[in-house]
Short mmCIF file of C-alpha atoms in Angstrom, two decimals:
data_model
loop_
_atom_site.label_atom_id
_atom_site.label_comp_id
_atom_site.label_asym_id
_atom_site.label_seq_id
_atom_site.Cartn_x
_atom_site.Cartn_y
_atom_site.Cartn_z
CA UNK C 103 0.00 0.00 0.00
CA UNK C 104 2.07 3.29 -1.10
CA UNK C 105 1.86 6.41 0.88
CA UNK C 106 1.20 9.71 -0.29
CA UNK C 107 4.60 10.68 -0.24
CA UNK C 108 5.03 7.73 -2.41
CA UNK C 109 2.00 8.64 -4.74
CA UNK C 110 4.16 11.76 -4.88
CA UNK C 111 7.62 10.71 -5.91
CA UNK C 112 5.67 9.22 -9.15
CA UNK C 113 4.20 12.19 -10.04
CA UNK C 114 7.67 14.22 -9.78
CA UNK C 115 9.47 11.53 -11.55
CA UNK C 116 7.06 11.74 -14.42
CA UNK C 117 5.87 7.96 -13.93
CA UNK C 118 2.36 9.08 -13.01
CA UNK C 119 1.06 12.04 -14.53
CA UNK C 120 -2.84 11.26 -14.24
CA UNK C 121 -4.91 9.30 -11.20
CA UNK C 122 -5.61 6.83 -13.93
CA UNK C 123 -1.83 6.30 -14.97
CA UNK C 124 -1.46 6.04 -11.32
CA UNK C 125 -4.46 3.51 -10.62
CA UNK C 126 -2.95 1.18 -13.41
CA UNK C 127 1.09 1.99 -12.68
CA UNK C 128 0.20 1.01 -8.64
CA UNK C 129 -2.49 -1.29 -8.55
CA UNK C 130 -4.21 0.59 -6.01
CA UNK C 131 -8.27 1.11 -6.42
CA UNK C 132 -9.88 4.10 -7.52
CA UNK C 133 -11.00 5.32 -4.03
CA UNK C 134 -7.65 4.49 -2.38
CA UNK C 135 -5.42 6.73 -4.98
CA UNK C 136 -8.36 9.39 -5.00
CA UNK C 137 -7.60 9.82 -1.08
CA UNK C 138 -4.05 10.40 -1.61
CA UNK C 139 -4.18 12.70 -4.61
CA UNK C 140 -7.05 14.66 -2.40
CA UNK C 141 -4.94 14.59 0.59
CA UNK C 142 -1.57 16.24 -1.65
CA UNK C 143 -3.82 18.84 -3.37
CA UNK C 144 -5.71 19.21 0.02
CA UNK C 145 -1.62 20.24 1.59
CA UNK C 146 -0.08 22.11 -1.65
CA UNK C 147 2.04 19.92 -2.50
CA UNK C 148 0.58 19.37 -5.76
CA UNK C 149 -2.19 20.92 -8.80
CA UNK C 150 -4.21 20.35 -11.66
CA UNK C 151 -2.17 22.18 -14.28
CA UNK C 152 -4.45 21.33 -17.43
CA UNK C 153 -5.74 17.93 -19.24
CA UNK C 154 -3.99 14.97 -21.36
CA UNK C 155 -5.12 14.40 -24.65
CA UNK C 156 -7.73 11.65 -24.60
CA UNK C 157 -8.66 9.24 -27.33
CA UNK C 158 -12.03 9.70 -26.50
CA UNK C 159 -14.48 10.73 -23.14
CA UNK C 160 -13.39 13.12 -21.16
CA UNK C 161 -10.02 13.63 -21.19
CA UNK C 162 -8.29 13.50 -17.54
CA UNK C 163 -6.01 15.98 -15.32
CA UNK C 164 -2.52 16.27 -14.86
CA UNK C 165 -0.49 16.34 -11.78
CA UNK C 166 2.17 18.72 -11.43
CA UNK C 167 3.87 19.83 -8.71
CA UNK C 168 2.60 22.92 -6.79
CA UNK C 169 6.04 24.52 -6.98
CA UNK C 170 4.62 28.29 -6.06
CA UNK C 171 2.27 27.19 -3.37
CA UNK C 172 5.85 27.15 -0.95
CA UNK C 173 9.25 29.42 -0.54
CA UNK C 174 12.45 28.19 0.31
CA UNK C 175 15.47 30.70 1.92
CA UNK C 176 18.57 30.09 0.92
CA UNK C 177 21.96 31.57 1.57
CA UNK C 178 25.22 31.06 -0.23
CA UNK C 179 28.44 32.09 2.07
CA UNK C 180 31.64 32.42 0.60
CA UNK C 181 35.08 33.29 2.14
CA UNK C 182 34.59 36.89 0.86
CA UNK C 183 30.88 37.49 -0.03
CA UNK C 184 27.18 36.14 1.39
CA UNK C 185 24.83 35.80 -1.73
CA UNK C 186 20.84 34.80 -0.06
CA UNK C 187 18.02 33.59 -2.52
CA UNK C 188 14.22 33.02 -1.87
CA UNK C 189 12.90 30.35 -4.64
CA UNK C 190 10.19 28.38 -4.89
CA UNK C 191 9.79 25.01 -4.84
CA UNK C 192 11.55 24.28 -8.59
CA UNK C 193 14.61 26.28 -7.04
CA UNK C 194 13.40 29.49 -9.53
CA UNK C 195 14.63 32.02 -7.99
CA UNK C 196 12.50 35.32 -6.65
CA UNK C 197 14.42 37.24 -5.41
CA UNK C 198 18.14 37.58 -4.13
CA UNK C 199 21.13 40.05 -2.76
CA UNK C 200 24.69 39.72 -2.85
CA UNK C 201 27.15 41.36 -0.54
CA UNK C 202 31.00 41.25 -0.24
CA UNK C 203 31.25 40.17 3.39
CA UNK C 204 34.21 38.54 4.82
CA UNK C 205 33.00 34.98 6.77
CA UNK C 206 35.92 35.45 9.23
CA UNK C 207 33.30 38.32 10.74
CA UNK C 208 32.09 35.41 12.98
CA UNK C 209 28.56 33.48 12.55
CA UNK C 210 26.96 35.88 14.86
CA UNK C 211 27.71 38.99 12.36
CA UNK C 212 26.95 37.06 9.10
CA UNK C 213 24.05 34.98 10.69
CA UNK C 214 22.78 38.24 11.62
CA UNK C 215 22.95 40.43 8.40
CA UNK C 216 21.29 36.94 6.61
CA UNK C 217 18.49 36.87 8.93
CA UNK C 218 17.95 40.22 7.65
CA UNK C 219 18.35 40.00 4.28
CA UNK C 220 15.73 36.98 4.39
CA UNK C 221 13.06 39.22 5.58
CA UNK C 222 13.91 41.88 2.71
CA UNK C 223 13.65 39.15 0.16
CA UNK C 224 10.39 38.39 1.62
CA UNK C 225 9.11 41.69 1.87
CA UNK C 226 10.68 42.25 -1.56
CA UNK C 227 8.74 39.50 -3.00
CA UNK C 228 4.94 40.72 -0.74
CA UNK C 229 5.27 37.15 0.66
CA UNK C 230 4.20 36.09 4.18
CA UNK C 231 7.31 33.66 5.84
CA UNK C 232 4.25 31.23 6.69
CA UNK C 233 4.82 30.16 3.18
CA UNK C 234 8.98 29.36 3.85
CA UNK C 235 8.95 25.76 4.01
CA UNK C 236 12.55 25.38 4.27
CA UNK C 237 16.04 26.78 4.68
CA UNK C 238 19.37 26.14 2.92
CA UNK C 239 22.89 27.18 3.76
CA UNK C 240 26.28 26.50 2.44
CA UNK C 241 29.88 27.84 3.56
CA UNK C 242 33.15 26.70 2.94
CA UNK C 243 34.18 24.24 5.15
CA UNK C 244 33.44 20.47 6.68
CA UNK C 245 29.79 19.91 7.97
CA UNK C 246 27.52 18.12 9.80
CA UNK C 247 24.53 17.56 8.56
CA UNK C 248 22.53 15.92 11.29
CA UNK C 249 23.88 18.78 13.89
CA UNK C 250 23.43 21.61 11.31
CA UNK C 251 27.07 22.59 11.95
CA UNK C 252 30.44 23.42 10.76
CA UNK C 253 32.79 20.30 11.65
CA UNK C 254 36.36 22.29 10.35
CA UNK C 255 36.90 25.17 8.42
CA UNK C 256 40.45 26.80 7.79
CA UNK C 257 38.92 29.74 6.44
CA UNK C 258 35.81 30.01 9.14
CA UNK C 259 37.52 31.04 12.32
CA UNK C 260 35.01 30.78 15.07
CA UNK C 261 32.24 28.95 13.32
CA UNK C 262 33.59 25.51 14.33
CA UNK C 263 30.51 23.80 16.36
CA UNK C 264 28.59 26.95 16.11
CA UNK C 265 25.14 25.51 16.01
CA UNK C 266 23.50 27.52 12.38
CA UNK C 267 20.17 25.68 12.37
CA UNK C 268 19.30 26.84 16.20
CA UNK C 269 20.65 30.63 15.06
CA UNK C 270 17.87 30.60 12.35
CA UNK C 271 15.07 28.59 13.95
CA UNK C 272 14.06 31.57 16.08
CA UNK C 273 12.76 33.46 13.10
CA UNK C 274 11.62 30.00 11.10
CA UNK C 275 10.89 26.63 12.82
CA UNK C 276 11.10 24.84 9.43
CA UNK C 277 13.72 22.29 8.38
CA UNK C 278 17.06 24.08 7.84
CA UNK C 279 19.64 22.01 5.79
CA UNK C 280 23.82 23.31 5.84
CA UNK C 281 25.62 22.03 3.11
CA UNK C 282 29.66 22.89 2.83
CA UNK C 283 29.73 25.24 -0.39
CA UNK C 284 31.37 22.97 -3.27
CA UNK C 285 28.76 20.37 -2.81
CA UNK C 286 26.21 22.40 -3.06
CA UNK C 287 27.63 24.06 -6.46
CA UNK C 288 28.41 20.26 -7.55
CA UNK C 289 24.33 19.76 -6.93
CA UNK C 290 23.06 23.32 -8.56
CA UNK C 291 25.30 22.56 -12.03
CA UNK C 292 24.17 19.01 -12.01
CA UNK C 293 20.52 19.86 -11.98
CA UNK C 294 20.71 22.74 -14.19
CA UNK C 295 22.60 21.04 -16.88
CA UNK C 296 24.23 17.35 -16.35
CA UNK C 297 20.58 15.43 -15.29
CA UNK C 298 22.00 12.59 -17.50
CA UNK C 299 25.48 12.16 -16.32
CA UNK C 300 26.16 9.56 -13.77
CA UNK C 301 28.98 11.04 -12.11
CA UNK C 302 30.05 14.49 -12.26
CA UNK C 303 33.03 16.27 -10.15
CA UNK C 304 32.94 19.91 -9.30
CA UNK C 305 36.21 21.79 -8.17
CA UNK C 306 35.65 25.33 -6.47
CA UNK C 307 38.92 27.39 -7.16
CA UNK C 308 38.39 30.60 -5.32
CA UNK C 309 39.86 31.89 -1.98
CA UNK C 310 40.39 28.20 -1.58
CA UNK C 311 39.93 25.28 -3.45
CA UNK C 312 37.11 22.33 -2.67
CA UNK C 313 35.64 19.59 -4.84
CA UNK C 314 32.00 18.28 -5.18
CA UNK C 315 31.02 15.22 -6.14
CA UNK C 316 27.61 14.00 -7.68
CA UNK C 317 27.09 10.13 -8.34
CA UNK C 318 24.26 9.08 -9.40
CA UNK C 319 22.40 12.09 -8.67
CA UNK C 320 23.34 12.39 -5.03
CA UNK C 321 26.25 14.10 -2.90
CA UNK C 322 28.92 11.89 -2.17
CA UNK C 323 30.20 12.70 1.20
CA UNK C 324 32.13 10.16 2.24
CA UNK C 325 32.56 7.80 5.47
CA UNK C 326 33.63 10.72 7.42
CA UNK C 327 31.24 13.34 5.86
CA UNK C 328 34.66 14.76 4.61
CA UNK C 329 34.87 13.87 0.78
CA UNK C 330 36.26 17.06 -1.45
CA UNK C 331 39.16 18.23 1.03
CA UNK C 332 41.63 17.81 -2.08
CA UNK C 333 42.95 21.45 -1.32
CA UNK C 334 45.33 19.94 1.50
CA UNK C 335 46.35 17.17 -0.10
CA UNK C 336 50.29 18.16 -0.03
CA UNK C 337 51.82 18.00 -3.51
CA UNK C 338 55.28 19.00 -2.39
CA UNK C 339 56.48 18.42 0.79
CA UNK C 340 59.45 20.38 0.43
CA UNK C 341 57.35 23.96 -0.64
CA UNK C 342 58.19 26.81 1.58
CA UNK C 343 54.71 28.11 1.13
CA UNK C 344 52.43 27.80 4.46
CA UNK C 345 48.51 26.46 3.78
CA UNK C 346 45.88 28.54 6.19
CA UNK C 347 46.21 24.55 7.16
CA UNK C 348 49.57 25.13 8.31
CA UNK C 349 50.74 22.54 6.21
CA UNK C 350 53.26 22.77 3.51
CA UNK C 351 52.76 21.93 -0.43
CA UNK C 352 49.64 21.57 0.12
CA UNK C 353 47.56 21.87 -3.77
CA UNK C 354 45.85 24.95 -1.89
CA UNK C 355 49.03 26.64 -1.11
CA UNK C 356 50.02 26.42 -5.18
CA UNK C 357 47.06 26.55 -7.14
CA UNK C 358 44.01 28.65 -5.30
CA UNK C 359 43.18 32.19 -6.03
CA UNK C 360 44.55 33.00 -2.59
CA UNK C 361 47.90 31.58 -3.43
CA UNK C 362 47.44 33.41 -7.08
CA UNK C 363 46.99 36.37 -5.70
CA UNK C 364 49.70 36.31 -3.00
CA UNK C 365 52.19 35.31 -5.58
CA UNK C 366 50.94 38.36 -8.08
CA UNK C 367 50.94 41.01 -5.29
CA UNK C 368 46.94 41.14 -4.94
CA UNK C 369 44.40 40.85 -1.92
CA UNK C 370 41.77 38.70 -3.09
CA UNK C 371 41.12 35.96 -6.25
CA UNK C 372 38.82 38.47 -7.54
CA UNK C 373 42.11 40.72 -8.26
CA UNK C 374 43.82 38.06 -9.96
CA UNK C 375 40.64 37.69 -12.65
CA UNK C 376 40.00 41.28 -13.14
CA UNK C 377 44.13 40.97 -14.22
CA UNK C 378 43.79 38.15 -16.73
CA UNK C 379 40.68 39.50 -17.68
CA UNK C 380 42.70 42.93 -18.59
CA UNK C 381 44.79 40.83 -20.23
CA UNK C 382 48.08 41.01 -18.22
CA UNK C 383 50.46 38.22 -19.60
CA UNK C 384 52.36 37.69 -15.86
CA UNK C 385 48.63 36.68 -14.59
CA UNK C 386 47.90 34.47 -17.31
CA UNK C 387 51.12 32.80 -17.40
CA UNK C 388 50.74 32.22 -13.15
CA UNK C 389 47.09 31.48 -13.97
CA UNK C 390 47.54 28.76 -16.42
CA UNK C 391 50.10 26.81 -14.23
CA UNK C 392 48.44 27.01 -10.98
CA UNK C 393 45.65 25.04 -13.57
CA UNK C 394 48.39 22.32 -14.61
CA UNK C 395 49.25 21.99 -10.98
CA UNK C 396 45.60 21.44 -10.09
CA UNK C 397 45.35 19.27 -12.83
CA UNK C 398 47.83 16.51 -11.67
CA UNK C 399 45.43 15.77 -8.65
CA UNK C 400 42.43 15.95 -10.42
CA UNK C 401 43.89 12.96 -12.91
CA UNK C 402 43.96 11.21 -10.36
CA UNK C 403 40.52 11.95 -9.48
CA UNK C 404 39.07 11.80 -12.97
CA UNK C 405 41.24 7.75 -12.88
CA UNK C 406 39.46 6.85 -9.79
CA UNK C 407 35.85 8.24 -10.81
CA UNK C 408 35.45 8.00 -13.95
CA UNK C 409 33.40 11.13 -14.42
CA UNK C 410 30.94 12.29 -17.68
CA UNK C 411 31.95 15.53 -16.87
CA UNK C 412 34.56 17.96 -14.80
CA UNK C 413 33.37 21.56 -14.03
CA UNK C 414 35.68 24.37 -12.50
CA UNK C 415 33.67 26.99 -10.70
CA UNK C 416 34.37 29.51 -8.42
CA UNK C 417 36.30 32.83 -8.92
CA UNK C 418 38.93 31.43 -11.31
CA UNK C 419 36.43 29.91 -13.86
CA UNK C 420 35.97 33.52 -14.89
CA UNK C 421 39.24 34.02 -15.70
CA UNK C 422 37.76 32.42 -19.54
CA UNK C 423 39.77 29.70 -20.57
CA UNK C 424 43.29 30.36 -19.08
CA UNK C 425 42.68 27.97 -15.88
CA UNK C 426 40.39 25.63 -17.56
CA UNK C 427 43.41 25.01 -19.95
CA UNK C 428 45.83 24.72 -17.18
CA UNK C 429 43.86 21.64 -16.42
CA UNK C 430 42.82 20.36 -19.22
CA UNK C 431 46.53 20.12 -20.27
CA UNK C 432 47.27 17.83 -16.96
CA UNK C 433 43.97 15.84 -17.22
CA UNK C 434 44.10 14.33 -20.29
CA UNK C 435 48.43 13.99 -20.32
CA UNK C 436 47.96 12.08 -17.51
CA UNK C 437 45.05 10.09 -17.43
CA UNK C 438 44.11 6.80 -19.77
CA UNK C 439 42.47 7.78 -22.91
CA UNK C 440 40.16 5.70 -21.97
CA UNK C 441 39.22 7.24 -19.41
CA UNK C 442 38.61 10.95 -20.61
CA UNK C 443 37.33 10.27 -24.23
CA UNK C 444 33.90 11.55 -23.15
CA UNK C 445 34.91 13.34 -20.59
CA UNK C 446 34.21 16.91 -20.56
CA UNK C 447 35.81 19.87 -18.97
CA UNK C 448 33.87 22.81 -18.60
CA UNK C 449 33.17 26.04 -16.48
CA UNK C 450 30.61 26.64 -14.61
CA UNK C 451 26.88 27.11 -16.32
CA UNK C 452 25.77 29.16 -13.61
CA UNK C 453 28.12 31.45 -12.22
CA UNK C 454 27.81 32.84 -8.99
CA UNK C 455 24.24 31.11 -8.89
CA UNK C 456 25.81 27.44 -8.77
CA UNK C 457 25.79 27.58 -4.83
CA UNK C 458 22.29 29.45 -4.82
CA UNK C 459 20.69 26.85 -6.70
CA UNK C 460 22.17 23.78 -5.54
CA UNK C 461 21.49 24.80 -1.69
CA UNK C 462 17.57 25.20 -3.10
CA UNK C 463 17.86 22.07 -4.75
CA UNK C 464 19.28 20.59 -1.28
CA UNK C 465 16.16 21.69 -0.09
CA UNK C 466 13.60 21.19 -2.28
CA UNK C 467 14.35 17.45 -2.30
CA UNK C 468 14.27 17.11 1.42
CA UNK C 469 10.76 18.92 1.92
CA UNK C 470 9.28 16.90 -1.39
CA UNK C 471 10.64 13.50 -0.28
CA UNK C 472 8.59 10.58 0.67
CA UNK C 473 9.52 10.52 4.80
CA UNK C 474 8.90 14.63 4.91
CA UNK C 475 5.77 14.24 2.74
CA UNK C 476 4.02 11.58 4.99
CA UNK C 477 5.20 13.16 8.08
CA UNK C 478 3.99 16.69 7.32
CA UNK C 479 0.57 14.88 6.66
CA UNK C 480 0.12 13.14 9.65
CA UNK C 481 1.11 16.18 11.09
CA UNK C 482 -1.54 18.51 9.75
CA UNK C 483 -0.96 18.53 6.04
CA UNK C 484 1.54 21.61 5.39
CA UNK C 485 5.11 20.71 4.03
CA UNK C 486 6.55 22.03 7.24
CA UNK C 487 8.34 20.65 10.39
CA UNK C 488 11.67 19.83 11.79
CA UNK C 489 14.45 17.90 9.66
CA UNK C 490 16.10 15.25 11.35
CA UNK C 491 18.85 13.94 9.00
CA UNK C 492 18.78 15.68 5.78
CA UNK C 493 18.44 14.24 2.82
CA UNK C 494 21.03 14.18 0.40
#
């Protein structure tokens, strides 16, 4: 006997797009898949959005999901700026801001100034936060996902343990989901434009550098919740250059847009583009082999995964191709042909809005899954209520 949330995985998978494809696809009687069509219509969760063609009578509905009946808040932190989104329930964005704010401010400052912003977005949009059914954030740095915490961050002093979920719940008592950044861009480019690849690798090259992996459709965290930490993986133990890990060699320490712009006299990764975007041949030159040197780990990655496609993001994939080739050249000198003759290497679709939609993505699919669905119900019908682990 399926569930409604069941009834409703179906209907968003495009099994069941009718209560009669969904009386013959289940098995169920007429009365039994009535009730739990009601019962989702009846919550929100889904709509009548028009009629299939019919071969004769009268031709039936079609389910859809009710993507503007609920909100969802989501905030992108960086080590340099805090971006905040409210989307609805496709992760379509409403309504968003964009600051540069340092995260080293502490989570009270940030946490603050987003807890802000969310009511602008709100009031920008003329929608009550009774419709906010859930809350995304991502930062750069280890997480827990069942604690709603930051595990480790190099670049997050003071947010280590600091409980985000509990900062936020005051103003919302819906589920809130933290994600570390990287995944969450890995998530937003695979939904937006790699649905059909199996496996798909995202490296972040900004202040620091973190990779995201998607297999399958799903984050791939690891045993320890720690998969993606290739930035301190120590290339040359002999370096003289320090990592904000304190180790030496480490991939960070050669290759990020911290260590770029360092090495080029600059403050920030931003710097560095806005030089190779000027054109200046020093910056291209340092640009292009900090990409070869973060190419001879990511062989190894591209060996051991086997991904459809590799996408750089973060500050340095707007430096237009001069990184990308950097590790393209690497890649595919060092890995079987095999290996990468379908492979693609690409920069990011979405820009700065990888991390936005990802996190809303994050989201979306733990509010619409089968567990939230049926609890919400039995709860009183709205798709609201505590998360307990997210889904991933």
């Amino acid at each position: 006997m399926l569930t409604a949330g069941q009834v409703l995985q179906l209907i968003r998978d495009g099994s069941c797009r009718t209560r009669k494809a969904l009386i013959d696809h289940t098995g169920l009687s007429r009365s039994t898949i009535t009730d739990r069509v009601d019962r989702l219509i009846e919550a929100g969760y889904i709509h009548e959005s028009g009629v299939e063609s019919s071969g004769g009578g009268r031709p039936p509905s079609v389910l859809d999901i009710d993507a503007t009946s609920r909100l969802v808040l989501v905030a992108d932190l960086g080590a340099g700026h805090a971006h905040v989104a409210l989307t609805d329930l496709a992760a379509r964005p409403l309504a968003d801001e964009r600051i540069e704010m340092r995260i080293e401010l502490g989570p009270d400052a940030v946490l603050s100034w987003v807890r802000e912003a969310f009511q602008r977005l709100l009031d920008r949009a003329g929608r009550p936060r009774e419709q906010v059914c859930g809350i995304g954030i991502d930062l750069p740095g280890s997480v827990d996902h069942t604690a709603g915490k930051v595990v480790r961050s190099f670049l997050m002093p003071g947010w280590d343990d600091h409980p985000i979920g509990e900062a936020l719940r005051a103003d919302f008592d819906v589920p809130i989901l933290v994600e570390n950044d990287a995944n969450a861009m890995a998530l937003g480019e695979w939904w937006s434009s790699w649905r059909r690849t199996r496996a798909l690798v995202l490296v972040k090259v900004s202040t620091g550098i973190g990779t995201g992996v998607i297999l399958d459709g799903r984050i791939y965290r690891g045993a320890e919740e720690a998969a993606g930490n290739i930035g301190h993986v120590r290339l040359r133990t002999s370096d003289d250059r320090v990592c904000t890990c304190g180790s030496r060699g480490c991939v960070a320490s050669l290759a990020s847009g911290h260590a770029l712009a360092r090495d080029l006299g600059q403050e920030t990764s931003s710097d560095v583009v806005r030089l190779v975007q000027a054109g200046d041949p020093t910056a291209i030159a340092r640009t292009q082999e900090a990409g070869r040197t973060l190419g001879v780990l990511l062989a190894t990655a591209v060996s051991l995964l086997n991904p459809g496609v590799l996408v750089l993001g973060g500050d340095m994939a707007e430096t237009r191709e001069h990184y990308l080739t950097g590790i393209r050249e690497s890649v595919y000198s060092r890995s079987l042909p095999f290996t990468t003759r379908n492979l693609e290497i690409v920069t990011s679709s979405l820009g700065r809005r990888a991390g936005i939609v990802g996190t809303a993505v994050l989201v979306m699919e733990h509010v619409l899954s089968t567990e939230s669905v049926d609890t919400a119900l039995a709860a009183g019908g709205q798709p609201r209520g505590r998360a307990r682990t997210p889904a991933s």
